[in-house]
């Protein structure tokens, strides 16, 4: 046996990748060789420093009965109810002093012990390896008292040869894991810092003559339709693909007609690598990725990425995901029309890549590398430009490529993220290009494109993206000749992202622009017994970045957010548009025709479907269009009418059932009918009340009190919204609208009553709405009229003073008695704002007040339904002229604005309703551009009306 002394911890701060591990090789889930999972309950001891305990715990016979237990795979800080420490969230700031490669003495260190027996049928011959698929951030490993070595590279696989050490019973696997190490400087990704053995630990039998490393080369010639297969292996064997009648020796090529693999048609051929000691299943996808004519082409065609960045996340288990959770992610992506994923910012669990192969997603596989915290000192001492760190960088690059190289879904290798530039990155790019010429290399930080095959940016605004599309962006000649992708855009933090439809229009306009990847897939909220979901700062972190970790298209429980629903509509692969009783269908796929889709039409009158039918659409080729005549509309009285055309799956697919909705469009048939109210009634003043038709008003103030017996908190002008994460953002020196609005005082507007006037046919209340300490204001007139049954409110707004900034919202707010059910005719079923309204489809909807709320982890403006003709709730029907948006909540805007978590909100006895004439766009300025000018709500003269009536 060999042991190191307690002072032998220099490896923690060693910039090398480690020692003792086997060279990286291709990962595969199973073969006919034996495997033993070592997952489950492990004994666990936590120390405050790296050298608090000696190594005797790794010795056979050590008594760990008094230790606690943790589940492996898992993060120890997410177990033990806080007894094992707490999570830390930072975006780019290192949570320890920046003094590479040194780390704090206070270095939480977890000793893990697992005692196991070999199965009775475990072969006596051959060797064995123990594989760790992911450990954060640095580990030393012993088996039966023998020191195997140590490693860094948290999201990368490491194997150790152990066959000579195994016993039939009572094997002792000991692992010491340090939270901080030199490797932590290379893993400063925007995520929670979560130490532990968070991916599987497996013992693998390696029979004599078993497969070692192998590389599946499966190319496709789009001219001849033939695929060429060659499997290079470090152990001789044969490759069998029965469906293609292939039986060939390793290292030799075979050619056959094939159906190529693409994200739209992920055709995989089952094969087998047979060596003397092992049979390894293969899933082979034939495809060729090239840079040609300045474009990224797969199988001869340029592709458009409609992608998302994906961190691995589970609200209770952190970065520990099981297969079904990963499958749920992939199915959600496919069902929302996504075709690509960037594995930000590390290689994912390899099973996720198997799923991308199976269901069809283009993948940018990203190396486990980010040194973002060095930006604070102008990138001084950045490891990627320090030759001492280059072996560690090359180790990370090779472990990614070798592990994942047999996945057809991967079309790009990415060097990492936000690590500046330097010699180490160049060395990585050179090694990758030399090892795998069948894919392209990506790295966003290489703006000169010295090392990369694509010009990649994050959060470039719309105008810059258009300049790039026109090749007017300048830069070196080599860059101007390359295609462009936005590897991050549309920051999906809170309400938003806004403006993604405008980005998509630009992507589709210029060939050079080959799409992008929304940031990001999932909110990284941690389930919390008191807060619902916790984010940065909720665990007492010294440094943190708040809820910046909650910026996903799905909520932590994997419920799609409105942002994902919007994105699905924006990137739908069939465009449906029309006018005058005809519809144009355009195929936006890159490879597939429309034969897998069935089209249907429906005809709505005032939002109610009155007739339906099928629409015969030819199997259009990619990029082709067809103009089709819709049927003659059914007769109906004067009312608003529209056609809705939907494209659904014609049969079950691997990722969704028959009739799954893929795309839709609406075609107007007749215009909306404006509500009208005669002005026959005359207001009558009493001692305390003024009556007008069904309503009563306060005689002194003119404030509405009741409508037909329904008590109403009087409508009055409202310009404030609970600021969104994007309102709070000031990315790249942009305008922080929240600061602008709060400095002006729009959150504390005062209402001055100027007059209450009773006319022959109207009650007119004149007011001025303005913030304290400012000269600007809004002259606001409320004019009430009635025909005896209905009540009409016309609001006229005139800005006074010099308004140089947009308003958050413009409309009226009123209170109704506690109500539950809500019905409306307008946009739905979900929320919509000026620059996030593509997914809003006009129809009739039913909901509850509670269901109208969008549960953003940090409460903020949410839940507006747009293009509303009328809404019914609380005993009233409210019609708009023109259409309006509404929200209804059991708390005030001020309470919503003050809340830090959803659990801070308490329902009251009043439902507060906003009837909005306009809203400022939401943009994505939490990390990206603000709303485009066309979505600004300018302070200018406006007039809008609402008609109130009582309903049973």
CSV table of N, CA and C in Angstrom, one decimal, residues 565-622:
chain,number,residue,atom,x,y,z
A,565,UNK,N,-42.4,29.6,-25.8
A,565,UNK,CA,-43.6,29.6,-26.6
A,565,UNK,C,-43.4,30.6,-27.8
A,566,UNK,N,-42.9,31.8,-27.4
A,566,UNK,CA,-42.7,32.8,-28.4
A,566,UNK,C,-41.6,32.3,-29.4
A,567,UNK,N,-40.5,31.8,-28.9
A,567,UNK,CA,-39.4,31.3,-29.8
A,567,UNK,C,-39.9,30.2,-30.7
A,568,UNK,N,-40.8,29.3,-30.2
A,568,UNK,CA,-41.3,28.3,-31.1
A,568,UNK,C,-42.0,28.9,-32.3
A,569,UNK,N,-42.8,29.9,-32.0
A,569,UNK,CA,-43.5,30.6,-33.1
A,569,UNK,C,-42.5,31.3,-34.1
A,570,UNK,N,-41.5,32.0,-33.5
A,570,UNK,CA,-40.6,32.8,-34.3
A,570,UNK,C,-39.8,31.9,-35.3
A,571,UNK,N,-39.5,30.7,-34.8
A,571,UNK,CA,-38.6,29.8,-35.6
A,571,UNK,C,-39.3,28.7,-36.3
A,572,UNK,N,-40.7,28.7,-36.3
A,572,UNK,CA,-41.4,27.6,-36.9
A,572,UNK,C,-41.0,27.3,-38.3
A,573,UNK,N,-40.9,26.0,-38.7
A,573,UNK,CA,-40.3,25.7,-40.0
A,573,UNK,C,-41.3,25.8,-41.2
A,574,UNK,N,-42.5,26.3,-40.9
A,574,UNK,CA,-43.4,26.6,-42.0
A,574,UNK,C,-44.0,28.0,-41.8
A,575,UNK,N,-43.9,28.8,-42.8
A,575,UNK,CA,-44.5,30.1,-42.7
A,575,UNK,C,-45.8,30.1,-43.3
A,576,UNK,N,-46.8,30.6,-42.6
A,576,UNK,CA,-48.2,30.7,-43.0
A,576,UNK,C,-48.7,32.1,-42.9
A,577,UNK,N,-49.0,32.7,-44.1
A,577,UNK,CA,-49.4,34.1,-44.1
A,577,UNK,C,-50.4,34.3,-45.3
A,578,UNK,N,-51.2,35.3,-45.2
A,578,UNK,CA,-52.1,35.4,-46.3
A,578,UNK,C,-53.0,36.7,-46.2
A,579,UNK,N,-53.9,36.8,-47.1
A,579,UNK,CA,-54.9,37.9,-47.1
A,579,UNK,C,-55.9,37.7,-48.2
A,580,UNK,N,-57.0,38.3,-48.1
A,580,UNK,CA,-58.1,38.2,-49.1
A,580,UNK,C,-58.5,36.8,-49.5
A,581,UNK,N,-58.6,36.0,-48.5
A,581,UNK,CA,-59.1,34.6,-48.7
A,581,UNK,C,-58.1,33.6,-49.3
A,582,UNK,N,-56.8,34.0,-49.3
A,582,UNK,CA,-55.8,33.0,-49.8
A,582,UNK,C,-54.7,33.0,-48.8
A,583,UNK,N,-53.9,31.9,-48.9
A,583,UNK,CA,-52.8,31.7,-47.9
A,583,UNK,C,-51.6,31.2,-48.6
A,584,UNK,N,-50.4,31.8,-48.2
A,584,UNK,CA,-49.2,31.3,-48.8
A,584,UNK,C,-48.5,30.4,-47.7
A,585,UNK,N,-48.1,29.3,-48.2
A,585,UNK,CA,-47.3,28.3,-47.3
A,585,UNK,C,-45.9,28.3,-47.8
A,586,UNK,N,-44.9,28.5,-46.9
A,586,UNK,CA,-43.5,28.5,-47.3
A,586,UNK,C,-42.8,27.5,-46.4
A,587,UNK,N,-42.0,26.6,-47.0
A,587,UNK,CA,-41.2,25.6,-46.3
A,587,UNK,C,-39.9,26.2,-45.9
A,588,UNK,N,-39.7,26.3,-44.5
A,588,UNK,CA,-38.5,26.9,-44.0
A,588,UNK,C,-37.5,25.9,-43.5
A,589,UNK,N,-37.8,24.6,-43.7
A,589,UNK,CA,-36.8,23.6,-43.4
A,589,UNK,C,-35.6,23.7,-44.2
A,590,UNK,N,-34.4,23.1,-43.7
A,590,UNK,CA,-33.2,23.1,-44.5
A,590,UNK,C,-33.1,21.9,-45.4
A,591,UNK,N,-33.8,20.8,-45.0
A,591,UNK,CA,-33.7,19.5,-45.8
A,591,UNK,C,-35.0,18.9,-46.1
A,592,UNK,N,-36.0,18.9,-45.1
A,592,UNK,CA,-37.2,18.1,-45.3
A,592,UNK,C,-38.2,18.8,-46.1
A,593,UNK,N,-39.0,18.0,-46.9
A,593,UNK,CA,-40.2,18.6,-47.5
A,593,UNK,C,-41.3,18.6,-46.5
A,594,UNK,N,-42.5,18.9,-46.9
A,594,UNK,CA,-43.7,19.1,-46.0
A,594,UNK,C,-44.5,17.8,-45.9
A,595,UNK,N,-44.0,16.7,-46.4
A,595,UNK,CA,-44.9,15.5,-46.5
A,595,UNK,C,-45.2,15.0,-45.1
A,596,UNK,N,-44.5,15.3,-44.1
A,596,UNK,CA,-44.8,14.8,-42.7
A,596,UNK,C,-45.8,15.6,-42.0
A,597,UNK,N,-46.3,16.7,-42.7
A,597,UNK,CA,-47.3,17.6,-42.0
A,597,UNK,C,-48.7,17.5,-42.7
A,598,UNK,N,-49.7,17.7,-41.9
A,598,UNK,CA,-51.1,17.8,-42.3
A,598,UNK,C,-51.6,19.2,-42.0
A,599,UNK,N,-52.3,19.8,-42.9
A,599,UNK,CA,-52.7,21.2,-42.8
A,599,UNK,C,-54.2,21.2,-42.6
A,600,UNK,N,-54.7,22.1,-41.7
A,600,UNK,CA,-56.1,22.3,-41.5
A,600,UNK,C,-56.4,23.8,-41.4
A,601,UNK,N,-57.7,24.1,-41.7
A,601,UNK,CA,-58.1,25.5,-41.5
A,601,UNK,C,-59.3,25.5,-40.6
A,602,UNK,N,-59.5,26.6,-39.9
A,602,UNK,CA,-60.7,26.9,-39.2
A,602,UNK,C,-61.1,28.3,-39.4
A,603,UNK,N,-62.4,28.5,-39.3
A,603,UNK,CA,-63.0,29.9,-39.5
A,603,UNK,C,-63.6,30.3,-38.2
A,604,UNK,N,-63.2,31.5,-37.7
A,604,UNK,CA,-63.7,32.0,-36.4
A,604,UNK,C,-64.5,33.3,-36.7
A,605,UNK,N,-65.6,33.4,-36.0
A,605,UNK,CA,-66.4,34.6,-35.9
A,605,UNK,C,-66.5,35.1,-34.5
A,606,UNK,N,-66.0,36.3,-34.3
A,606,UNK,CA,-65.9,36.8,-32.9
A,606,UNK,C,-65.2,35.8,-32.0
A,607,UNK,N,-64.1,35.2,-32.6
A,607,UNK,CA,-63.3,34.3,-31.8
A,607,UNK,C,-63.8,32.9,-31.6
A,608,UNK,N,-65.0,32.6,-32.1
A,608,UNK,CA,-65.6,31.3,-31.9
A,608,UNK,C,-65.5,30.5,-33.3
A,609,UNK,N,-65.0,29.3,-33.2
A,609,UNK,CA,-64.8,28.5,-34.5
A,609,UNK,C,-66.2,28.1,-34.9
A,610,UNK,N,-66.5,28.4,-36.2
A,610,UNK,CA,-67.8,28.0,-36.7
A,610,UNK,C,-67.7,26.9,-37.8
A,611,UNK,N,-66.5,26.7,-38.4
A,611,UNK,CA,-66.3,25.8,-39.4
A,611,UNK,C,-64.9,25.4,-39.5
A,612,UNK,N,-64.6,24.1,-39.9
A,612,UNK,CA,-63.2,23.6,-40.0
A,612,UNK,C,-63.1,22.8,-41.3
A,613,UNK,N,-61.9,22.5,-41.7
A,613,UNK,CA,-61.6,21.7,-42.8
A,613,UNK,C,-60.2,21.4,-43.0
A,614,UNK,N,-59.8,20.6,-44.0
A,614,UNK,CA,-58.4,20.3,-44.3
A,614,UNK,C,-58.0,21.1,-45.5
A,615,UNK,N,-56.7,21.3,-45.5
A,615,UNK,CA,-56.1,22.1,-46.6
A,615,UNK,C,-55.1,21.2,-47.3
A,616,UNK,N,-55.2,21.1,-48.6
A,616,UNK,CA,-54.3,20.2,-49.3
A,616,UNK,C,-53.1,21.1,-49.7
A,617,UNK,N,-51.9,20.7,-49.2
A,617,UNK,CA,-50.7,21.4,-49.4
A,617,UNK,C,-49.7,20.5,-50.0
A,618,UNK,N,-49.1,20.9,-51.1
A,618,UNK,CA,-48.1,20.0,-51.8
A,618,UNK,C,-46.9,19.8,-50.9
A,619,UNK,N,-46.2,18.7,-51.1
A,619,UNK,CA,-45.0,18.4,-50.3
A,619,UNK,C,-43.8,19.3,-50.8
A,620,UNK,N,-43.9,20.6,-50.4
A,620,UNK,CA,-43.0,21.6,-50.9
A,620,UNK,C,-41.6,21.2,-50.5
A,621,UNK,N,-40.6,21.5,-51.4
A,621,UNK,CA,-39.2,21.3,-51.1
A,621,UNK,C,-38.7,22.5,-50.2
A,622,UNK,N,-37.6,22.3,-49.5
A,622,UNK,CA,-37.1,23.4,-48.7
A,622,UNK,C,-37.0,24.7,-49.5
